[in-house]
Amino acid sequence: MGIKLPRHESSVLNRLRTGHGRCADMMLKWRLRGSPACDCGNYGQTINHIIKECQLRKFNQGIEAIHVITMEAVKRIS
């Protein structure tokens, strides 16, 4: 049995897993932002960049922890 999450946290985790979350790259595609750049200075803010590379938001346990829903992953998205 997994962790029962509120709808918001569950939605955010699923967006991270599929790479279709609210990042600058997707916001540009949806015409809600004028640039795909990240606040850390990287040219493109993608979900992959946020999880693995971003100096401001990097998730140290990597995408693997998001796929198994560790408590650390839940704390990061809350």
PDB file of C-alpha atoms in Angstrom:
ATOM      1  CA  MET A   1       0.000   0.000   0.000  1.00  0.00           C
ATOM      2  CA  GLY A   2       1.376   3.407  -0.966  1.00  0.00           C
ATOM      3  CA  ILE A   3       1.145   6.780   0.650  1.00  0.00           C
ATOM      4  CA  LYS A   4      -2.313   8.346   0.323  1.00  0.00           C
ATOM      5  CA  LEU A   5      -1.711  11.901  -0.872  1.00  0.00           C
ATOM      6  CA  PRO A   6      -4.027  14.880  -1.151  1.00  0.00           C
ATOM      7  CA  ARG A   7      -5.052  15.660  -4.734  1.00  0.00           C
ATOM      8  CA  HIS A   8      -2.673  18.639  -5.126  1.00  0.00           C
ATOM      9  CA  GLU A   9       0.442  16.682  -4.112  1.00  0.00           C
ATOM     10  CA  SER A  10      -0.629  13.698  -6.211  1.00  0.00           C
ATOM     11  CA  SER A  11      -1.104  15.954  -9.250  1.00  0.00           C
ATOM     12  CA  VAL A  12       2.290  17.607  -8.795  1.00  0.00           C
ATOM     13  CA  LEU A  13       4.036  14.224  -8.513  1.00  0.00           C
ATOM     14  CA  ASN A  14       2.331  12.978 -11.659  1.00  0.00           C
ATOM     15  CA  ARG A  15       3.324  16.133 -13.543  1.00  0.00           C
ATOM     16  CA  LEU A  16       6.939  15.673 -12.447  1.00  0.00           C
ATOM     17  CA  ARG A  17       6.901  12.018 -13.490  1.00  0.00           C
ATOM     18  CA  THR A  18       5.560  12.796 -16.958  1.00  0.00           C
ATOM     19  CA  GLY A  19       7.670  15.922 -17.500  1.00  0.00           C
ATOM     20  CA  HIS A  20       4.622  18.119 -18.105  1.00  0.00           C
ATOM     21  CA  GLY A  21       4.629  20.272 -15.008  1.00  0.00           C
ATOM     22  CA  ARG A  22       4.541  24.017 -14.648  1.00  0.00           C
ATOM     23  CA  CYS A  23       8.061  24.865 -15.707  1.00  0.00           C
ATOM     24  CA  ALA A  24       9.185  27.792 -17.865  1.00  0.00           C
ATOM     25  CA  ASP A  25       9.616  25.577 -20.930  1.00  0.00           C
ATOM     26  CA  MET A  26       6.004  24.363 -20.776  1.00  0.00           C
ATOM     27  CA  MET A  27       4.684  27.805 -19.823  1.00  0.00           C
ATOM     28  CA  LEU A  28       6.322  29.175 -22.994  1.00  0.00           C
ATOM     29  CA  LYS A  29       4.627  26.462 -25.075  1.00  0.00           C
ATOM     30  CA  TRP A  30       1.294  27.359 -23.445  1.00  0.00           C
ATOM     31  CA  ARG A  31       1.983  31.044 -24.256  1.00  0.00           C
ATOM     32  CA  LEU A  32       1.930  32.009 -20.589  1.00  0.00           C
ATOM     33  CA  ARG A  33       5.557  33.118 -20.476  1.00  0.00           C
ATOM     34  CA  GLY A  34       7.938  34.862 -22.851  1.00  0.00           C
ATOM     35  CA  SER A  35      11.096  32.864 -22.144  1.00  0.00           C
ATOM     36  CA  PRO A  36      12.032  29.259 -21.320  1.00  0.00           C
ATOM     37  CA  ALA A  37      14.875  30.427 -19.029  1.00  0.00           C
ATOM     38  CA  CYS A  38      15.228  29.325 -15.413  1.00  0.00           C
ATOM     39  CA  ASP A  39      15.835  31.801 -12.578  1.00  0.00           C
ATOM     40  CA  CYS A  40      19.146  30.014 -11.905  1.00  0.00           C
ATOM     41  CA  GLY A  41      20.442  31.287 -15.263  1.00  0.00           C
ATOM     42  CA  ASN A  42      20.047  28.091 -17.300  1.00  0.00           C
ATOM     43  CA  TYR A  43      18.617  28.662 -20.780  1.00  0.00           C
ATOM     44  CA  GLY A  44      15.804  26.115 -20.462  1.00  0.00           C
ATOM     45  CA  GLN A  45      13.814  25.328 -17.344  1.00  0.00           C
ATOM     46  CA  THR A  46      12.427  21.845 -17.951  1.00  0.00           C
ATOM     47  CA  ILE A  47      11.209  19.339 -15.372  1.00  0.00           C
ATOM     48  CA  ASN A  48      14.417  17.366 -15.919  1.00  0.00           C
ATOM     49  CA  HIS A  49      16.489  20.513 -15.289  1.00  0.00           C
ATOM     50  CA  ILE A  50      14.546  21.309 -12.115  1.00  0.00           C
ATOM     51  CA  ILE A  51      14.942  17.814 -10.665  1.00  0.00           C
ATOM     52  CA  LYS A  52      18.534  17.054 -11.696  1.00  0.00           C
ATOM     53  CA  GLU A  53      20.472  20.268 -12.417  1.00  0.00           C
ATOM     54  CA  CYS A  54      18.929  23.446 -11.034  1.00  0.00           C
ATOM     55  CA  GLN A  55      21.051  25.028  -8.327  1.00  0.00           C
ATOM     56  CA  LEU A  56      17.936  26.609  -6.806  1.00  0.00           C
ATOM     57  CA  ARG A  57      15.533  23.642  -6.900  1.00  0.00           C
ATOM     58  CA  LYS A  58      17.505  20.422  -7.508  1.00  0.00           C
ATOM     59  CA  PHE A  59      16.054  17.363  -5.804  1.00  0.00           C
ATOM     60  CA  ASN A  60      19.086  15.601  -4.317  1.00  0.00           C
ATOM     61  CA  GLN A  61      17.477  12.160  -4.268  1.00  0.00           C
ATOM     62  CA  GLY A  62      16.790  12.337  -8.016  1.00  0.00           C
ATOM     63  CA  ILE A  63      13.819  11.264 -10.050  1.00  0.00           C
ATOM     64  CA  GLU A  64      13.939   7.770  -8.528  1.00  0.00           C
ATOM     65  CA  ALA A  65      12.648   9.085  -5.193  1.00  0.00           C
ATOM     66  CA  ILE A  66       9.797  10.823  -6.951  1.00  0.00           C
ATOM     67  CA  HIS A  67       8.795   7.587  -8.664  1.00  0.00           C
ATOM     68  CA  VAL A  68       8.652   5.663  -5.386  1.00  0.00           C
ATOM     69  CA  ILE A  69       7.102   8.568  -3.456  1.00  0.00           C
ATOM     70  CA  THR A  70       9.463   8.938  -0.527  1.00  0.00           C
ATOM     71  CA  MET A  71       8.493  11.223   2.327  1.00  0.00           C
ATOM     72  CA  GLU A  72      11.299  13.565   1.192  1.00  0.00           C
ATOM     73  CA  ALA A  73       9.631  13.851  -2.221  1.00  0.00           C
ATOM     74  CA  VAL A  74       6.277  14.624  -0.584  1.00  0.00           C
ATOM     75  CA  LYS A  75       7.875  17.312   1.624  1.00  0.00           C
ATOM     76  CA  ARG A  76       9.514  18.965  -1.420  1.00  0.00           C
ATOM     77  CA  ILE A  77       6.268  19.363  -3.336  1.00  0.00           C
ATOM     78  CA  SER A  78       4.147  20.439  -0.366  1.00  0.00           C
TER      79      SER A  78
END
